[in-house]
Coordinates of C-alpha atoms in Angstrom, one line a residue:
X832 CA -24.3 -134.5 119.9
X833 CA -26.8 -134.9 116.8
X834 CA -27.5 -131.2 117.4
X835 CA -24.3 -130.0 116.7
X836 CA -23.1 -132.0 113.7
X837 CA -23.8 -130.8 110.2
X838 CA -26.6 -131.7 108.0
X839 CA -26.5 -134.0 105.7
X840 CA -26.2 -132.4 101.9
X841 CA -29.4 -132.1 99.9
X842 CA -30.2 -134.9 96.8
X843 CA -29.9 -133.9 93.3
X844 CA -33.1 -133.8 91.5
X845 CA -33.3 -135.6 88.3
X846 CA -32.2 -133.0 86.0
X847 CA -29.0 -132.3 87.6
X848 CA -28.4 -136.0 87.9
X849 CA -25.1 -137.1 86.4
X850 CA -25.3 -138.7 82.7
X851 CA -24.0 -141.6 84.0
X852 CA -26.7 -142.2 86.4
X853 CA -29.6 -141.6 83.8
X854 CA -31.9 -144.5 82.8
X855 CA -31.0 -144.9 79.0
X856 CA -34.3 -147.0 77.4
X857 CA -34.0 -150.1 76.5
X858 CA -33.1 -151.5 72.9
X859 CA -35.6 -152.7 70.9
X860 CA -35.9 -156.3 71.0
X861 CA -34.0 -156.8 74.3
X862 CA -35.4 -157.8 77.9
X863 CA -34.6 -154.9 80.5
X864 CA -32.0 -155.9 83.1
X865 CA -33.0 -157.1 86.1
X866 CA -32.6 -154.9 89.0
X867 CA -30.0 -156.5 91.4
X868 CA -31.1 -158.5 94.6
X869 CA -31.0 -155.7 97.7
X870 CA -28.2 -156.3 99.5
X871 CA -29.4 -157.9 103.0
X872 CA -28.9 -156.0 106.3
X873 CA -26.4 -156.5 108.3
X874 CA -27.2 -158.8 111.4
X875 CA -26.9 -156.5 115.0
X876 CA -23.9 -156.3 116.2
X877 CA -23.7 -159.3 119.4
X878 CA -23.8 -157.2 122.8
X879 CA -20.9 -156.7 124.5
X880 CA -20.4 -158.9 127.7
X881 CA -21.2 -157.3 131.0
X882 CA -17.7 -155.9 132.1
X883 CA -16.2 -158.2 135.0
X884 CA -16.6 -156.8 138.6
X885 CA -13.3 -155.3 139.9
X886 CA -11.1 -157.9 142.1
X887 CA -11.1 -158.1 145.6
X888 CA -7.8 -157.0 146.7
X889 CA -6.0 -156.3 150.1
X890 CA -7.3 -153.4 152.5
X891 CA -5.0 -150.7 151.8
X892 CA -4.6 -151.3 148.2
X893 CA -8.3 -151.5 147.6
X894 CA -8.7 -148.0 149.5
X895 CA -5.7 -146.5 147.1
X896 CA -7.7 -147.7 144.0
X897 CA -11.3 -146.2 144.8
X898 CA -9.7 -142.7 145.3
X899 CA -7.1 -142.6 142.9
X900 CA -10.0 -143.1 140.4
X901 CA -11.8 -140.8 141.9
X902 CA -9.0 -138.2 142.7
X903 CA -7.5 -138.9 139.7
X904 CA -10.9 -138.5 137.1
X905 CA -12.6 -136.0 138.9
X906 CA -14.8 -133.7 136.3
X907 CA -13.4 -130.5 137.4
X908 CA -13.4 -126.9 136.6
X909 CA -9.9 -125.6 135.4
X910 CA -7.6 -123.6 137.7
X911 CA -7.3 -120.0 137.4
X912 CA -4.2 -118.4 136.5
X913 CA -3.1 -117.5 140.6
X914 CA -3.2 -121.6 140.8
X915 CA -6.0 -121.9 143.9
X916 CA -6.0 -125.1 144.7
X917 CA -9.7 -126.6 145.3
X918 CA -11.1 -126.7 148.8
X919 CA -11.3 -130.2 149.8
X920 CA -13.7 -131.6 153.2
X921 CA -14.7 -135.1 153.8
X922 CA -17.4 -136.5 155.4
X923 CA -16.4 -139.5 157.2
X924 CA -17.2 -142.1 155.9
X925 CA -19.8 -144.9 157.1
X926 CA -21.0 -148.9 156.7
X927 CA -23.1 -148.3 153.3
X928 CA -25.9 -150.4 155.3
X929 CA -25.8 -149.4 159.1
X930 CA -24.6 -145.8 158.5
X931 CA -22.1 -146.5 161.5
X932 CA -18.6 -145.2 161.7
X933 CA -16.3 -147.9 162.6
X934 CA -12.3 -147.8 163.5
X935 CA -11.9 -149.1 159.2
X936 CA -14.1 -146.4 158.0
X937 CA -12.3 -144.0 160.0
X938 CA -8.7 -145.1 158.9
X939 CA -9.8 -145.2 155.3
X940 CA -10.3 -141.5 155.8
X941 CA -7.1 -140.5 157.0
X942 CA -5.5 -143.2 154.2
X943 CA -7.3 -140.8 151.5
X944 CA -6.1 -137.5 153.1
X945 CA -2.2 -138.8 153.0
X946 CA -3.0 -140.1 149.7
X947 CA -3.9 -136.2 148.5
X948 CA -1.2 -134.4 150.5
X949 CA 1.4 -137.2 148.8
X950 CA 0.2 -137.2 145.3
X951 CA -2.7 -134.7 144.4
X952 CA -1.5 -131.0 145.3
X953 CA -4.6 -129.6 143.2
X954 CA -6.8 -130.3 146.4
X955 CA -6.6 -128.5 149.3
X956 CA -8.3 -130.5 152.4
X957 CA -10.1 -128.7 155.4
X958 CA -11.8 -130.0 158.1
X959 CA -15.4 -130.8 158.0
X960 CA -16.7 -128.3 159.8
X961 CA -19.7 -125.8 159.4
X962 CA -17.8 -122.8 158.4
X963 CA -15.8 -124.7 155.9
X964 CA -19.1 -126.2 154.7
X965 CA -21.0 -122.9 153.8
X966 CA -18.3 -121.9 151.8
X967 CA -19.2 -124.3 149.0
X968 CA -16.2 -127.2 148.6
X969 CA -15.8 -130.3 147.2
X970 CA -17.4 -133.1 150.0
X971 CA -15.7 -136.4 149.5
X972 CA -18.4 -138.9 151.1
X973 CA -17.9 -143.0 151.3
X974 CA -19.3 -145.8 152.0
X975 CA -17.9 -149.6 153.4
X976 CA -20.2 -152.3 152.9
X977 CA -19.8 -155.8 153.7
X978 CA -21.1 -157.7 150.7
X979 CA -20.9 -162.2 149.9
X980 CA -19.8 -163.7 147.3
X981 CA -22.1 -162.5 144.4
X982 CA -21.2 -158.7 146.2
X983 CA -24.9 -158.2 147.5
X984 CA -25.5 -157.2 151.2
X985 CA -27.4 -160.6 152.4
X986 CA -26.0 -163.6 154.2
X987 CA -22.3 -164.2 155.0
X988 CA -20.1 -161.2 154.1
X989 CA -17.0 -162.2 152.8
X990 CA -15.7 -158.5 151.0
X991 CA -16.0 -155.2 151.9
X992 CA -17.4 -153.0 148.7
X993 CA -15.7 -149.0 148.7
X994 CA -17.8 -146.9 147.1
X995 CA -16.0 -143.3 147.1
X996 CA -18.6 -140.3 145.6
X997 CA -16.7 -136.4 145.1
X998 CA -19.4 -133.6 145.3
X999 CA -19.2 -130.1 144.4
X1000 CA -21.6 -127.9 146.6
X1001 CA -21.7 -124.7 144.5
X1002 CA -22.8 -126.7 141.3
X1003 CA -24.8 -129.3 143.5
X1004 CA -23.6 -132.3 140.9
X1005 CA -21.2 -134.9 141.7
X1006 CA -17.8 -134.9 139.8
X1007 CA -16.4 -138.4 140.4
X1008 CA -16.8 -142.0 142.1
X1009 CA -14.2 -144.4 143.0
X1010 CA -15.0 -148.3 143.2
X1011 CA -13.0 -150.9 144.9
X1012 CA -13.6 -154.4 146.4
X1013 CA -11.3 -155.3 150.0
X1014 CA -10.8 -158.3 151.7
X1015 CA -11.7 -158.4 155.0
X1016 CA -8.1 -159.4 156.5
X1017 CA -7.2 -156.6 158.5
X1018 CA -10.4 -154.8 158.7
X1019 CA -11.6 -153.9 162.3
X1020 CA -14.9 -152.7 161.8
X1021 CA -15.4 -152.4 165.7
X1022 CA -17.8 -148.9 165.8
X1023 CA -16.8 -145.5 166.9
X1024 CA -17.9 -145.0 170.6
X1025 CA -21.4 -142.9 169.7
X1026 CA -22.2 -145.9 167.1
X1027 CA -21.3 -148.7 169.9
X1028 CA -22.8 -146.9 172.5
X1029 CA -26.1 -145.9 170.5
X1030 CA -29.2 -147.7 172.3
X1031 CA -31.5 -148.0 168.7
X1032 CA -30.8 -148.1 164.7
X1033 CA -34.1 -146.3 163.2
X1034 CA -33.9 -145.2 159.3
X1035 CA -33.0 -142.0 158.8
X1036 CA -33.1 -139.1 156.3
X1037 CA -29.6 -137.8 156.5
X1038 CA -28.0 -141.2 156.7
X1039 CA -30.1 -142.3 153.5
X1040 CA -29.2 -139.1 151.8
X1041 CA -25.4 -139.9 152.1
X1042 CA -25.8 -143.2 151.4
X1043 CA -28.0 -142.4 148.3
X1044 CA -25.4 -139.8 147.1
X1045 CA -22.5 -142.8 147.0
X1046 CA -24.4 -145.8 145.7
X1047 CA -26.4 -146.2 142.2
X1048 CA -24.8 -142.9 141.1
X1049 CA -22.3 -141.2 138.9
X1050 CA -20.4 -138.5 137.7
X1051 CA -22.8 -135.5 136.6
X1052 CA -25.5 -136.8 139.1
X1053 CA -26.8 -134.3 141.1
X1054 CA -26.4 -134.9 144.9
X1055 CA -29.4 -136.5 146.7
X1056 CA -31.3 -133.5 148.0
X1057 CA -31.6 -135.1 151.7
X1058 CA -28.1 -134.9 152.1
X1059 CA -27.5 -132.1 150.7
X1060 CA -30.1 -130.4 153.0
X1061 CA -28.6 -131.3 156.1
X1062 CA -25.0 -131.2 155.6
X1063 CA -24.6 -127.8 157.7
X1064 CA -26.2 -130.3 160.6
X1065 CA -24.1 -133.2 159.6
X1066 CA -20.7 -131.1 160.1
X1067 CA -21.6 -129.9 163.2
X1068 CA -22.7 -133.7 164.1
X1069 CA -19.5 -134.8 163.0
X1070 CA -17.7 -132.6 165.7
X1071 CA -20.0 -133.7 168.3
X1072 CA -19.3 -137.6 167.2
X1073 CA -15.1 -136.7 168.1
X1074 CA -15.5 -135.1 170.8
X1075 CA -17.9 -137.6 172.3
X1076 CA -15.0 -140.8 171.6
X1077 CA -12.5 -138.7 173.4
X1078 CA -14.6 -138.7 176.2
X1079 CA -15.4 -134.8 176.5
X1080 CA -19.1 -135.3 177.6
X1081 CA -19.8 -131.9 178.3
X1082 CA -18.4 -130.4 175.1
X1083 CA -20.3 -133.2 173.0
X1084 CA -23.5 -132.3 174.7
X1085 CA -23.0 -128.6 173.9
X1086 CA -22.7 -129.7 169.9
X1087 CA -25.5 -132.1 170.2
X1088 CA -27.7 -129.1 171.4
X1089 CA -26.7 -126.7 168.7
X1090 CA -27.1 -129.2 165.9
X1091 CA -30.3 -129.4 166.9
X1092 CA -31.3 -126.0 166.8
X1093 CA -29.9 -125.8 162.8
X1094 CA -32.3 -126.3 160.4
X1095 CA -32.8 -130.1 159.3
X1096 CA -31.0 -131.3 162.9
X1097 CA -33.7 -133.3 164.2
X1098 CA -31.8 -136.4 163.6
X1099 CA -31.6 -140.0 165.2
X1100 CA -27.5 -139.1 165.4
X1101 CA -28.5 -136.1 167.1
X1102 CA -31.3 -137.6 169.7
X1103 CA -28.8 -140.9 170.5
X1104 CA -25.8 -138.3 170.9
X1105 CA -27.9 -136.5 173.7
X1106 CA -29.4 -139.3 175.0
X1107 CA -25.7 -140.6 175.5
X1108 CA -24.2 -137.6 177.1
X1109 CA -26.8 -137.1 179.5
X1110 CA -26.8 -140.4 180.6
X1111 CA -22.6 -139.7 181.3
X1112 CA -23.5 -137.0 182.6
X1113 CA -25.6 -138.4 185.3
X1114 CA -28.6 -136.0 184.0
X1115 CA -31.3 -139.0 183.4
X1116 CA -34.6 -137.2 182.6
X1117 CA -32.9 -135.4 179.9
X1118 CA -31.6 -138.5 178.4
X1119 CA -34.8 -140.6 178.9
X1120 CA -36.5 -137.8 177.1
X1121 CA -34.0 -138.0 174.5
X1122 CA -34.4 -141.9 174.2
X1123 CA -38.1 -141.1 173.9
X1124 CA -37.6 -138.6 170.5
X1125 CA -35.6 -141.7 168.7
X1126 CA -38.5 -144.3 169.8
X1127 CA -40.8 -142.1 168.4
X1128 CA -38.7 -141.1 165.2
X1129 CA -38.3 -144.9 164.8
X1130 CA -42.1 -145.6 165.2
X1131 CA -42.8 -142.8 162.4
X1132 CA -40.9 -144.4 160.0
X1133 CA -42.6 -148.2 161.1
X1134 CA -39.1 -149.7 161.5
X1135 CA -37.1 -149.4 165.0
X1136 CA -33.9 -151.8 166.4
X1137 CA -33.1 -151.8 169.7
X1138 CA -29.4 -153.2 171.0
X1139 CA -31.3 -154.9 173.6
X1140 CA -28.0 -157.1 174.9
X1141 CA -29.0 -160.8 176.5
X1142 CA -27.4 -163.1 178.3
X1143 CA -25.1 -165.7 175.7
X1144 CA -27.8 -168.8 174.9
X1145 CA -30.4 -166.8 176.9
X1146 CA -33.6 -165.1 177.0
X1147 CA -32.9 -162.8 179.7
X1148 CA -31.3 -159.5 179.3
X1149 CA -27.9 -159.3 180.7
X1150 CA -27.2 -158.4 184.4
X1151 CA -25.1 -154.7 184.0
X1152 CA -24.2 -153.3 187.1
X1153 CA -22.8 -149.4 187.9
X1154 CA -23.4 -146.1 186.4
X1155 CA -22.9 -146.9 183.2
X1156 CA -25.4 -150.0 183.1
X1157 CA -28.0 -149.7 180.5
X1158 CA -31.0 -149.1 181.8
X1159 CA -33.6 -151.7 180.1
X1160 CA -36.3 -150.7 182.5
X1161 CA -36.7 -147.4 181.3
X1162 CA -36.2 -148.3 177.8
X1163 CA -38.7 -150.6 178.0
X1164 CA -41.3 -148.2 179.8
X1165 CA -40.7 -145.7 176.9
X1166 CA -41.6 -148.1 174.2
X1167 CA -44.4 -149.3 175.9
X1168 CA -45.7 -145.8 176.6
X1169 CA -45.0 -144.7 172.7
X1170 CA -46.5 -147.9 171.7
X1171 CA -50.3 -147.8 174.2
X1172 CA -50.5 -144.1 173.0
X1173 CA -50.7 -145.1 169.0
X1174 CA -53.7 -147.1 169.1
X1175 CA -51.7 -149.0 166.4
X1176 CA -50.7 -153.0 166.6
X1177 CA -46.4 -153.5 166.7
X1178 CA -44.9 -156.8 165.8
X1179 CA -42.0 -157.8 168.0
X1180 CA -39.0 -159.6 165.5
X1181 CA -36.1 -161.2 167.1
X1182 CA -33.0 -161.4 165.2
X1183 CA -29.4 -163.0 165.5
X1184 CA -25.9 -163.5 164.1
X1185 CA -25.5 -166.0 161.5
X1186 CA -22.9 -168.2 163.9
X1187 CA -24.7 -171.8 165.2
X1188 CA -27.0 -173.7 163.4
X1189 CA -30.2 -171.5 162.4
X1190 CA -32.7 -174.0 163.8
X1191 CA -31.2 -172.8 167.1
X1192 CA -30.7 -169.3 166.2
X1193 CA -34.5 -168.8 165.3
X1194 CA -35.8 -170.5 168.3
X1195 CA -33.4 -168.2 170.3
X1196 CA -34.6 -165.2 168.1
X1197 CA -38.3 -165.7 168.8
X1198 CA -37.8 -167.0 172.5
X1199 CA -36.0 -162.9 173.4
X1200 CA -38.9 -161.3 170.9
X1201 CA -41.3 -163.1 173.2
X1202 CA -39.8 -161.8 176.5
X1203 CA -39.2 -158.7 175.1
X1204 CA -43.3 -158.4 174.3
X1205 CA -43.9 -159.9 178.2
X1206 CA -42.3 -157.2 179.6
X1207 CA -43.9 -154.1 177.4
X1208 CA -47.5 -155.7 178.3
X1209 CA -46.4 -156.2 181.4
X1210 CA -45.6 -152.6 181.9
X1211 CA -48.6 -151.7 180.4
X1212 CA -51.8 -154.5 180.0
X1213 CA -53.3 -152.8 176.8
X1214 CA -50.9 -153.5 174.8
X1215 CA -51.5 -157.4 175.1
X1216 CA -54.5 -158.2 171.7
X1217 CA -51.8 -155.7 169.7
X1218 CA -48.5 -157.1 170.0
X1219 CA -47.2 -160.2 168.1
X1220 CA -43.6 -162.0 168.6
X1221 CA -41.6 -163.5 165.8
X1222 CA -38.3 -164.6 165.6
X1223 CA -36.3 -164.8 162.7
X1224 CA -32.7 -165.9 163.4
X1225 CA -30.1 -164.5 160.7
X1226 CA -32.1 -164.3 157.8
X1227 CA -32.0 -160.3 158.3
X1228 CA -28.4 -159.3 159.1
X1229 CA -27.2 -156.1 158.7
X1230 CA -23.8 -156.6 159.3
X1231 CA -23.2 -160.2 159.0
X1232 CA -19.9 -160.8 159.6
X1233 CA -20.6 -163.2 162.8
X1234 CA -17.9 -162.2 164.5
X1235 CA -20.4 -161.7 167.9
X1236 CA -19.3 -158.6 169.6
X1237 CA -19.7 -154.9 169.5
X1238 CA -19.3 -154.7 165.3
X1239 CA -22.3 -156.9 164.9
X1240 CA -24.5 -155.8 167.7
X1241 CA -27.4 -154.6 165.2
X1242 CA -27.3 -158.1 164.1
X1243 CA -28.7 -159.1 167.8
X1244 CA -31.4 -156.3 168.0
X1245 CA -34.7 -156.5 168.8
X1246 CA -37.0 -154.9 166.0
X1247 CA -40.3 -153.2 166.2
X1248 CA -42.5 -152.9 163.3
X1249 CA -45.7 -151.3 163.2
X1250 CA -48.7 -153.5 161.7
X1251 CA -52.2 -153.4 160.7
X1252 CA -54.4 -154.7 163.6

C-alpha cells in the first residue's frame, strides 16, 4: 500500500551537491558540449491475454474442483489456541437462473459435505437451520447453471457452470469462491418435488439475493443485503422444502406458516409451499388464496410464468383427472380477477423448448398464448381491449436443455407481463 511504504529521500540542493556533479565553465575558445539526446520512454508494456476459461470436465470432478478452491483458499480468521473448528451450514444450492433445486444440485451438496468431513477438519458443518443460523457461521451458497458454448445462459446449454461463494455472517463479507465448468453426462437436473410441483416462476428478492451473492463476486465482497436479510426465513424454508419431498404435508404446512410470520418471509417459496400443501391437503380455499398472493407477487414485479401443461402438439391444456389434477380453472379465474382489478393492460407470451423446428415452435407458442387470453376474457369480458398474445417459441429459455419433461417445464410456461395500454 502507497500509504505504508517509505518516502522517498529529499534532493540535495546545489551546495551540497557532489564536486563531481558541478557544472565546471567552459574553456575559453571551446564550444559547450551538447547535452545528450533524452533517452525515449519505454513503450507500455503489451496487455496480458485474458486468462482462458477453466475446462469443462466430468460431474464429480468439476464439483471437487469449485470447493477445493474454495475450501481450500478461504480468507479466514486464525484458530484460537483450544483449536475450534469453524461452524460450517450450507444453503442448498440452486439452478443460478431458475432458483430451483434439482436432484444434481442436491447431490452436489452432499458431494461438498463428504469432501469436508474427508479432507478439511478446520470446518465443522451443521445443518441449515434457524438456530444454527443466528449464531453467525460460515453459509456455503451455490449455484448450477446451464450455459452454451461461449458459457452464457441463452440457447442450447451444453455445460453446467458451478459457481461456489463461502460467507461469513458475523463479518457480513464473503471469504472465498470456487469456479468450475461440468459436462452435462450424468447430471439429472429433474427438480425437487416443491420446484416440480410449484404452479408459477415470479422473480423474487431472496432468490436474487442468493444468486447475487454467488455470481459477479469475490472474496472480500460483502454479501448481497437481500439475502442476507432473509436468511433466518430461508432456513426455516429450507426445512419446510424436505419435509414437503418426503411427503409430510402436514409438517411442511406447519413450516410454511411460521416462515411466514418471520420477518422478510413473504416469499414466492413460501406462498407456492402453502399453496401446495393445502391443495394435498384437500383444504382448497386456503391454497387458492395462497395461489392468489404469488399471482399478485408476480404482477408486482411485471413478470409472472405459469406451468400451464398442454396437450403434446396442442393448444389445449392437458386432461388431469383425480385429486391431485391441477386445477387450471381456478388458476385461470385468479389471474383474470388480479388482472380486471389493475386497470393495467398484460401481454400474454407463449414460450417453448428449443426441440422441433422453431417456425413450428412459435406458431405453437402464440397459438397456447392465444387460448390462454380466450379463456381469462372469457372469464371475465373487460379484460378483452387490454390483453395482447404473442408467442415466441425458444428464443427465451430458461433452462434449455430440451430434454421436454419436468426439468424443463419453465421452458413451456405461459408468461404474463404487464404493459402500457
Amino acid at each position: 500500500m502507497a500509504a505504508c511504504a517509505a518516502p522517498p529521500p529529499p534532493s540535495p540542493s546545489p551546495s551540497e551537491a557532489p564536486a563531481a556533479s558541478r557544472a565546471s565553465p567552459a574553456p575559453a575558445g571551446e564550444a559547450p558540449t551538447p547535452a545528450p539526446a533524452p533517452t525515449p520512454a519505454p513503450a507500455p508494456a503489451p496487455a496480458p491475454p485474458p486468462a482462458a476459461p477453466p475446462p469443462v470436465m466430468p460431474f464429480d470432478d468439476a464439483v471437487l474442483s469449485a470447493a477445493n478452491n474454495l475450501l481450500g483458499k478461504a480468507q479466514l480468521p486464525p484458530a484460537d489456541a483450544g483449536g475450534a473448528k469453524f461452524r460450517l451450514v450450507i444453503d442448498p444450492l440452486i439452478d443460478g437462473v431458475t432458483g430451483q433445486q434439482s436432484k444434481a444440485t442436491q447431490a452436489m451438496g452432499a458431494r461438498i459435505v463428504a469432501l469436508i468431513r474427508e479432507r478439511y477438519p478446520q470446518y465443522e458443518v451443521q445443518p441449515f437451520s434457524s438456530a444454527n443460523v443466528q449464531k453467525s457461521p460460515l453459509v456455503l451458497v451455490g449455484t448450477f447453471t446451464g450455459v452454451n458454448k461461449d458459457r452464457k445462459t441463452e440457447g442450447q446449454r451444453e455445460a453446467y457452470r458451478i459457481c461456489l461463494a463461502l460467507a461469513d455472517l458475523k463479518t457480513g463479507k464473503l471469504v472465498s469462491k470456487g469456479l468450475a465448468f461440468a459436462k452435462p453426462d450424468g447430471v439429472d437436473p429433474t427438480p425437487l418435488p416443491h420446484f416440480r410441483d410449484t404452479p408459477v416462476w415470479t422473480e423474487d428478492g431472496a432468490t436474487t439475493g442468493y444468486i447475487r451473492t454467488c455470481q459477479g463476486t469475490r472474496a472480500g465482497d460483502p454479501i448481497h443485503p437481500l439475502y442476507l436479510d432473509r436468511i433466518v426465513a430461508a432456513s426455516i424454508i429450507s426445512e419446510a422444502i424436505d419435509a414437503y419431498g418426503a411427503g409430510k404435508y402436514r409438517d411442511a404446512l406447519n413450516l410454511y406458516e411460521t416462515a411466514l410470520r418471520v420477518p422478510e418471509g413473504r416469499q414466492a417459496r413460501v406462498y407456492s409451499g402453502l399453496y401446495l400443501t393445502n391443495w394435498r391437503l384437500g383444504r382448497k380455499q386456503e391454497a387458492i388464496k395462497s395461489f392468489g398472493h404469488l399471482v399478485e407477487q408476480g404482477l408486482d414485479t411485471k413478470r409472472l410464468g405459469v406451468k400451464f401443461v398442454f396437450r403434446p402438439g396442442a393448444a389445449i391444456l392437458s386432461a388431469e383427472t383425480g385429486p391431485a389434477a391441477t386445477p387450471y380453472k381456478l388458476w385461470l379465474f385468479e389471474l383474470s380477477s388480479q388482472a380486471t382489478k389493475r386497470q393495467s393492460c398484460m401481454e400474454v407470451i407463449g414460450h417453448s423448448s428449443p426441440t422441433g423446428p422453431e417456425p413450428i415452435n412459435e406458431r405453437l407458442s402464440q397459438l397456447r398464448a392465444e387460448y390462454v387470453r380466450g379463456q381469462l376474457e372469457q372469464t371475465s369480458p373487460a379484460l378483452q381491449k387490454r390483453l395482447i398474445a404473442n408467442g415466441v417459441g425458444s428464443r427465451e429459455t430458461m433452462v434449455g436443455n430440451g430434454r421436454d419433461d419436468a426439468s424443463d417445464a419453465l421452458d413451456r410456461r405461459v408468461e404474463f407481463k404487464i404493459i402500457g395500454c
